[in-house]
């Protein structure tokens, strides 16, 4: 949330600098995230001074130009001027050579020494629009004769820079959604710590009065639970026009664009008090206002010219037949204030925070109004806010109040009563704060001490402090004004020895992350919410639409369901990088996936690793080798080896997967993941131009499988390994994982490794065939293998490959 430094100073008398003020706000719980300087005029009129015209003569070569001599204080300057109103003796605004003027925020104009029709000119006499704070260009700006020559223009025009203070407002601090709420904390802090004896300068509304009842509007609220309080009146005879400069300056200081004097007045009061208001053109009301639920499927055009489809749960401000405004969220395009508006209906209401939040999320809107209503505005402030806005509108646009104020709930909202123990307060804070200090803090925060007896006070909490409902909340209020930094750090710290279950999942995840980062991968963190469309168009038999966990109030169609797979997130990341000229991507993510099975829900921790593009960054001494299936497989196997599971790993042919080809990984009968690559259909959907290789691993199963890991010491083999190779002619559909599985099933004692070192598909081979060159490494740790043993194992492997896969030795 943005507040203005100068605007804050309207409600608190202080000479604190922006930095000092920001420190106090941060200490009291309103964390300041940044301070930005806002210049009254861009450039601050640096290098512009007040000068006096000493001489003024016609230009020898131009009838419409004058050659003047200007006393600029430090020196006299010859300046050629084309203004018709320049004359001797005038005090004028002089832009010196070297300075830069900013006629508009996007326009820069540097003053240079020049020669105009043969006469040298050393500066410029300025018109109002050239200085950047007016629109007049009828002639040069003439200033008061009493001004001293050489005075800086910024000093003469009393230009005052402002500072935009960005506050990271937490959702519970609805009391600080306006400048007065922020100023309240400053006053409390300064009075408690500096005995400043300050009070808030609250604008007076005693001048509010109803002139007549000539413009009555009938008001009906159908759902008082959604709208507990609705107040309104009318003003006729207003003149819609641009706001005065002081109001425009205030709104711009917090990033708002001025619109007109009526709308700007309501925005000003909202940012002053934290209470939203809305003005309607009376001509659009048909004599009545009805607050009711929308009709399901109706279309409503909001102020941003967007047609929005309404839900029956959306509360609308209507005239009985036509929708005028989404209550508490956004106004309508047709009922807003126009240049020809002469009578307005002014609304000040308290809407249910939950309902406003749901409506805003349903339409994916986040307005200044919904921001405040969602957090809960002060229901007792609606009357003051209405009167404050009426008086400001009358000041800016004229008009008279022409309807008795209507209040659908004139009974004040009750304040909460809390029992508060001074002893428990000090115990929670871990410091000794005197009762007098605590009482002073409570009083400064508008918390009324109803009674006090035996160390227990009965406190009345103002309705605008919706976050203070318990004794602990009051303690927090005391602490934030007393100062977190004033609580001493104890000399002795107590700590308990924590017991961690084995395996330590956090430590294991860190170990794998460090390994992957060391291999050049980057960790990603994606939203668990995703598109339902992925399951519908790309899910196949794995990601099924019926298993989607639907969001009740989705922020958008892109975030309507919980993800069933991490693969789509990985491909989104690849696409995003590819579209930003980063085709070489190596990423991983630990995350959860979610499924719905009938009436039950399940979540599963996963680890996904993906790579695409070149293996390494382009370099003069390395070849630009592309990532491949074996790149991702090597990474996955290295991961299993790092945690001691590689020896238990078994590969099987890919079945029923989102990935194209590859292998599925098992430990015993438990599937721990799969390795493959994105299908052409997926690549086309995401607009990916190159292969993406993926390892999708079940982190829960991996963690559970660690119970099978036993670290044992074995001696180094005393013998050498023996290698034998087969050149096999196979059907093209046969995968290497099938060969490996069959081979290892033939001999579990001597066969150590099975590898694929050459693949050939092409000419000189029958149709539908390919050639694999497969290596087999055999070893007995205790004795040297004999040829008969080796031949027996290899013959068994050959027979099994021939019978099960139709393999032929070449």
CSV table of N, CA, C and O in Angstrom, one decimal, residues 450-506:
chain,number,residue,atom,x,y,z
A,450,UNK,N,-12.2,0.2,30.5
A,450,UNK,CA,-13.5,0.4,31.2
A,450,UNK,C,-13.3,0.3,32.7
A,450,UNK,O,-13.9,1.1,33.4
A,451,UNK,N,-12.5,-0.7,33.1
A,451,UNK,CA,-12.3,-0.8,34.6
A,451,UNK,C,-11.0,-1.5,34.8
A,451,UNK,O,-10.4,-2.1,33.9
A,452,UNK,N,-10.5,-1.4,36.0
A,452,UNK,CA,-9.2,-2.1,36.4
A,452,UNK,C,-9.2,-2.5,37.8
A,452,UNK,O,-9.5,-1.7,38.7
A,453,UNK,N,-9.0,-3.8,38.1
A,453,UNK,CA,-9.0,-4.3,39.4
A,453,UNK,C,-8.2,-5.5,39.6
A,453,UNK,O,-8.2,-6.4,38.7
A,454,UNK,N,-7.3,-5.5,40.6
A,454,UNK,CA,-6.5,-6.7,40.9
A,454,UNK,C,-5.6,-7.1,39.7
A,454,UNK,O,-5.5,-8.3,39.5
A,455,UNK,N,-5.1,-6.2,39.0
A,455,UNK,CA,-4.2,-6.5,37.9
A,455,UNK,C,-4.9,-6.9,36.6
A,455,UNK,O,-4.2,-7.3,35.7
A,456,UNK,N,-6.2,-6.9,36.6
A,456,UNK,CA,-7.0,-7.3,35.5
A,456,UNK,C,-7.8,-6.0,35.0
A,456,UNK,O,-8.5,-5.4,35.8
A,457,UNK,N,-7.6,-5.7,33.7
A,457,UNK,CA,-8.3,-4.6,33.1
A,457,UNK,C,-9.4,-5.1,32.2
A,457,UNK,O,-9.2,-6.1,31.5
A,458,UNK,N,-10.5,-4.4,32.2
A,458,UNK,CA,-11.6,-4.7,31.2
A,458,UNK,C,-11.5,-3.7,30.1
A,458,UNK,O,-11.6,-2.5,30.3
A,459,UNK,N,-11.2,-4.1,28.9
A,459,UNK,CA,-10.9,-3.2,27.7
A,459,UNK,C,-12.0,-3.2,26.7
A,459,UNK,O,-12.5,-4.3,26.4
A,460,UNK,N,-12.3,-2.1,26.2
A,460,UNK,CA,-13.2,-2.0,25.1
A,460,UNK,C,-12.5,-1.7,23.8
A,460,UNK,O,-11.8,-0.7,23.7
A,461,UNK,N,-12.5,-2.6,22.8
A,461,UNK,CA,-11.8,-2.5,21.6
A,461,UNK,C,-12.6,-1.8,20.5
A,461,UNK,O,-13.8,-2.2,20.3
A,462,UNK,N,-12.1,-0.8,19.9
A,462,UNK,CA,-12.9,-0.1,18.8
A,462,UNK,C,-13.2,-1.1,17.7
A,462,UNK,O,-12.5,-2.0,17.3
A,463,UNK,N,-14.4,-0.8,17.0
A,463,UNK,CA,-14.9,-1.8,16.0
A,463,UNK,C,-13.9,-1.8,14.8
A,463,UNK,O,-13.9,-2.8,14.1
A,464,UNK,N,-13.1,-0.8,14.6
A,464,UNK,CA,-12.3,-0.8,13.4
A,464,UNK,C,-11.0,-1.7,13.6
A,464,UNK,O,-10.4,-2.0,12.6
A,465,UNK,N,-10.8,-2.2,14.8
A,465,UNK,CA,-9.7,-3.1,15.1
A,465,UNK,C,-10.3,-4.5,15.0
A,465,UNK,O,-10.4,-5.2,16.0
A,466,UNK,N,-10.6,-5.0,13.8
A,466,UNK,CA,-11.2,-6.3,13.7
A,466,UNK,C,-10.2,-7.4,14.0
A,466,UNK,O,-10.6,-8.6,14.1
A,467,UNK,N,-8.9,-7.1,14.0
A,467,UNK,CA,-7.9,-8.1,14.3
A,467,UNK,C,-7.7,-8.3,15.8
A,467,UNK,O,-6.9,-9.2,16.2
A,468,UNK,N,-8.2,-7.5,16.6
A,468,UNK,CA,-8.0,-7.6,18.1
A,468,UNK,C,-9.2,-8.2,18.7
A,468,UNK,O,-10.2,-7.5,18.9
A,469,UNK,N,-9.1,-9.5,19.0
A,469,UNK,CA,-10.3,-10.2,19.5
A,469,UNK,C,-9.9,-11.0,20.8
A,469,UNK,O,-10.8,-11.5,21.4
A,470,UNK,N,-8.6,-11.1,21.1
A,470,UNK,CA,-8.2,-11.9,22.3
A,470,UNK,C,-7.2,-11.1,23.1
A,470,UNK,O,-6.6,-10.1,22.6
A,471,UNK,N,-6.9,-11.5,24.3
A,471,UNK,CA,-6.0,-10.9,25.2
A,471,UNK,C,-4.6,-10.9,24.5
A,471,UNK,O,-3.9,-9.9,24.5
A,472,UNK,N,-4.2,-12.0,23.8
A,472,UNK,CA,-2.9,-12.0,23.1
A,472,UNK,C,-2.8,-11.0,22.1
A,472,UNK,O,-1.7,-10.4,21.8
A,473,UNK,N,-3.9,-10.6,21.4
A,473,UNK,CA,-3.9,-9.6,20.4
A,473,UNK,C,-3.6,-8.2,21.0
A,473,UNK,O,-2.9,-7.4,20.4
A,474,UNK,N,-4.2,-8.0,22.2
A,474,UNK,CA,-3.9,-6.7,22.9
A,474,UNK,C,-2.4,-6.7,23.3
A,474,UNK,O,-1.8,-5.6,23.2
A,475,UNK,N,-1.9,-7.8,23.8
A,475,UNK,CA,-0.4,-7.8,24.1
A,475,UNK,C,0.4,-7.5,22.9
A,475,UNK,O,1.4,-6.7,23.0
A,476,UNK,N,0.0,-8.0,21.7
A,476,UNK,CA,0.8,-7.6,20.5
A,476,UNK,C,0.7,-6.1,20.2
A,476,UNK,O,1.7,-5.5,19.8
A,477,UNK,N,-0.5,-5.5,20.5
A,477,UNK,CA,-0.6,-4.1,20.3
A,477,UNK,C,0.3,-3.3,21.2
A,477,UNK,O,1.0,-2.4,20.8
A,478,UNK,N,0.4,-3.8,22.5
A,478,UNK,CA,1.3,-3.1,23.4
A,478,UNK,C,2.7,-3.2,23.0
A,478,UNK,O,3.5,-2.3,23.0
A,479,UNK,N,3.1,-4.4,22.6
A,479,UNK,CA,4.5,-4.7,22.2
A,479,UNK,C,4.9,-3.9,21.0
A,479,UNK,O,6.0,-3.4,21.0
A,480,UNK,N,4.1,-3.8,20.0
A,480,UNK,CA,4.5,-3.1,18.8
A,480,UNK,C,4.7,-1.6,19.0
A,480,UNK,O,5.5,-1.0,18.3
A,481,UNK,N,3.9,-1.0,19.9
A,481,UNK,CA,4.1,0.4,20.2
A,481,UNK,C,5.3,0.6,21.2
A,481,UNK,O,6.1,1.5,21.1
A,482,UNK,N,5.4,-0.3,22.2
A,482,UNK,CA,6.5,-0.3,23.1
A,482,UNK,C,7.8,-0.5,22.4
A,482,UNK,O,8.8,0.2,22.7
A,483,UNK,N,7.8,-1.4,21.4
A,483,UNK,CA,9.0,-1.6,20.6
A,483,UNK,C,9.6,-2.9,20.7
A,483,UNK,O,10.1,-3.2,21.8
A,484,UNK,N,9.7,-3.7,19.7
A,484,UNK,CA,10.3,-5.0,19.7
A,484,UNK,C,11.8,-4.9,20.1
A,484,UNK,O,12.3,-5.7,20.8
A,485,UNK,N,12.4,-3.8,19.6
A,485,UNK,CA,13.8,-3.6,19.9
A,485,UNK,C,14.1,-3.2,21.3
A,485,UNK,O,15.3,-3.2,21.7
A,486,UNK,N,13.1,-2.8,22.0
A,486,UNK,CA,13.3,-2.4,23.4
A,486,UNK,C,13.2,-3.6,24.4
A,486,UNK,O,13.5,-3.5,25.6
A,487,UNK,N,12.9,-4.8,23.9
A,487,UNK,CA,12.8,-6.0,24.7
A,487,UNK,C,14.2,-6.6,24.7
A,487,UNK,O,14.8,-6.9,23.7
A,488,UNK,N,14.8,-6.7,25.9
A,488,UNK,CA,16.2,-7.2,26.1
A,488,UNK,C,16.3,-8.7,25.7
A,488,UNK,O,15.3,-9.5,26.0
A,489,UNK,N,17.4,-9.0,25.1
A,489,UNK,CA,17.7,-10.4,24.8
A,489,UNK,C,18.1,-11.1,26.1
A,489,UNK,O,19.1,-10.6,26.7
A,490,UNK,N,17.5,-12.2,26.5
A,490,UNK,CA,17.9,-12.8,27.8
A,490,UNK,C,19.4,-13.3,27.7
A,490,UNK,O,19.9,-13.7,26.6
A,491,UNK,N,20.0,-13.3,28.9
A,491,UNK,CA,21.4,-13.7,28.9
A,491,UNK,C,21.5,-15.2,28.7
A,491,UNK,O,22.5,-15.8,28.3
A,492,UNK,N,20.5,-15.9,29.1
A,492,UNK,CA,20.5,-17.4,29.0
A,492,UNK,C,19.4,-17.8,28.0
A,492,UNK,O,18.2,-17.4,28.1
A,493,UNK,N,19.7,-18.6,27.1
A,493,UNK,CA,18.8,-19.1,26.1
A,493,UNK,C,18.5,-20.6,26.3
A,493,UNK,O,19.5,-21.4,26.5
A,494,UNK,N,17.3,-21.0,26.4
A,494,UNK,CA,17.0,-22.4,26.6
A,494,UNK,C,16.6,-23.1,25.3
A,494,UNK,O,16.0,-22.5,24.4
A,495,UNK,N,17.0,-24.3,25.1
A,495,UNK,CA,16.8,-25.0,23.9
A,495,UNK,C,16.5,-26.5,24.2
A,495,UNK,O,17.1,-27.0,25.1
A,496,UNK,N,15.7,-27.1,23.3
A,496,UNK,CA,15.4,-28.5,23.5
A,496,UNK,C,16.2,-29.3,22.4
A,496,UNK,O,16.3,-28.8,21.3
A,497,UNK,N,16.6,-30.5,22.7
A,497,UNK,CA,17.2,-31.4,21.7
A,497,UNK,C,16.1,-32.0,20.8
A,497,UNK,O,15.2,-32.6,21.3
A,498,UNK,N,16.2,-31.7,19.6
A,498,UNK,CA,15.2,-32.2,18.6
A,498,UNK,C,15.5,-33.6,18.2
A,498,UNK,O,16.7,-33.9,17.9
A,499,UNK,N,14.5,-34.4,18.1
A,499,UNK,CA,14.6,-35.8,17.5
A,499,UNK,C,14.0,-35.8,16.1
A,499,UNK,O,12.9,-35.4,15.9
A,500,UNK,N,14.8,-36.3,15.2
A,500,UNK,CA,14.4,-36.3,13.8
A,500,UNK,C,14.2,-37.8,13.4
A,500,UNK,O,15.0,-38.7,13.7
A,501,UNK,N,13.1,-38.0,12.7
A,501,UNK,CA,12.8,-39.3,12.2
A,501,UNK,C,13.8,-39.7,11.1
A,501,UNK,O,14.3,-38.8,10.4
A,502,UNK,N,14.1,-41.0,11.0
A,502,UNK,CA,15.0,-41.4,10.0
A,502,UNK,C,14.2,-42.1,8.9
A,502,UNK,O,13.3,-42.9,9.2
A,503,UNK,N,14.5,-41.9,7.6
A,503,UNK,CA,15.5,-40.9,7.1
A,503,UNK,C,15.1,-39.5,7.3
A,503,UNK,O,13.9,-39.2,7.3
A,504,UNK,N,16.0,-38.6,7.4
A,504,UNK,CA,15.8,-37.1,7.5
A,504,UNK,C,15.4,-36.6,6.1
A,504,UNK,O,16.3,-36.4,5.3
A,505,UNK,N,14.1,-36.5,5.9
A,505,UNK,CA,13.7,-36.1,4.5
A,505,UNK,C,14.3,-34.8,4.1
A,505,UNK,O,14.7,-34.6,2.9
A,506,UNK,N,14.3,-33.8,5.0
A,506,UNK,CA,14.8,-32.5,4.6
A,506,UNK,C,16.3,-32.5,4.2
A,506,UNK,O,16.7,-31.9,3.2
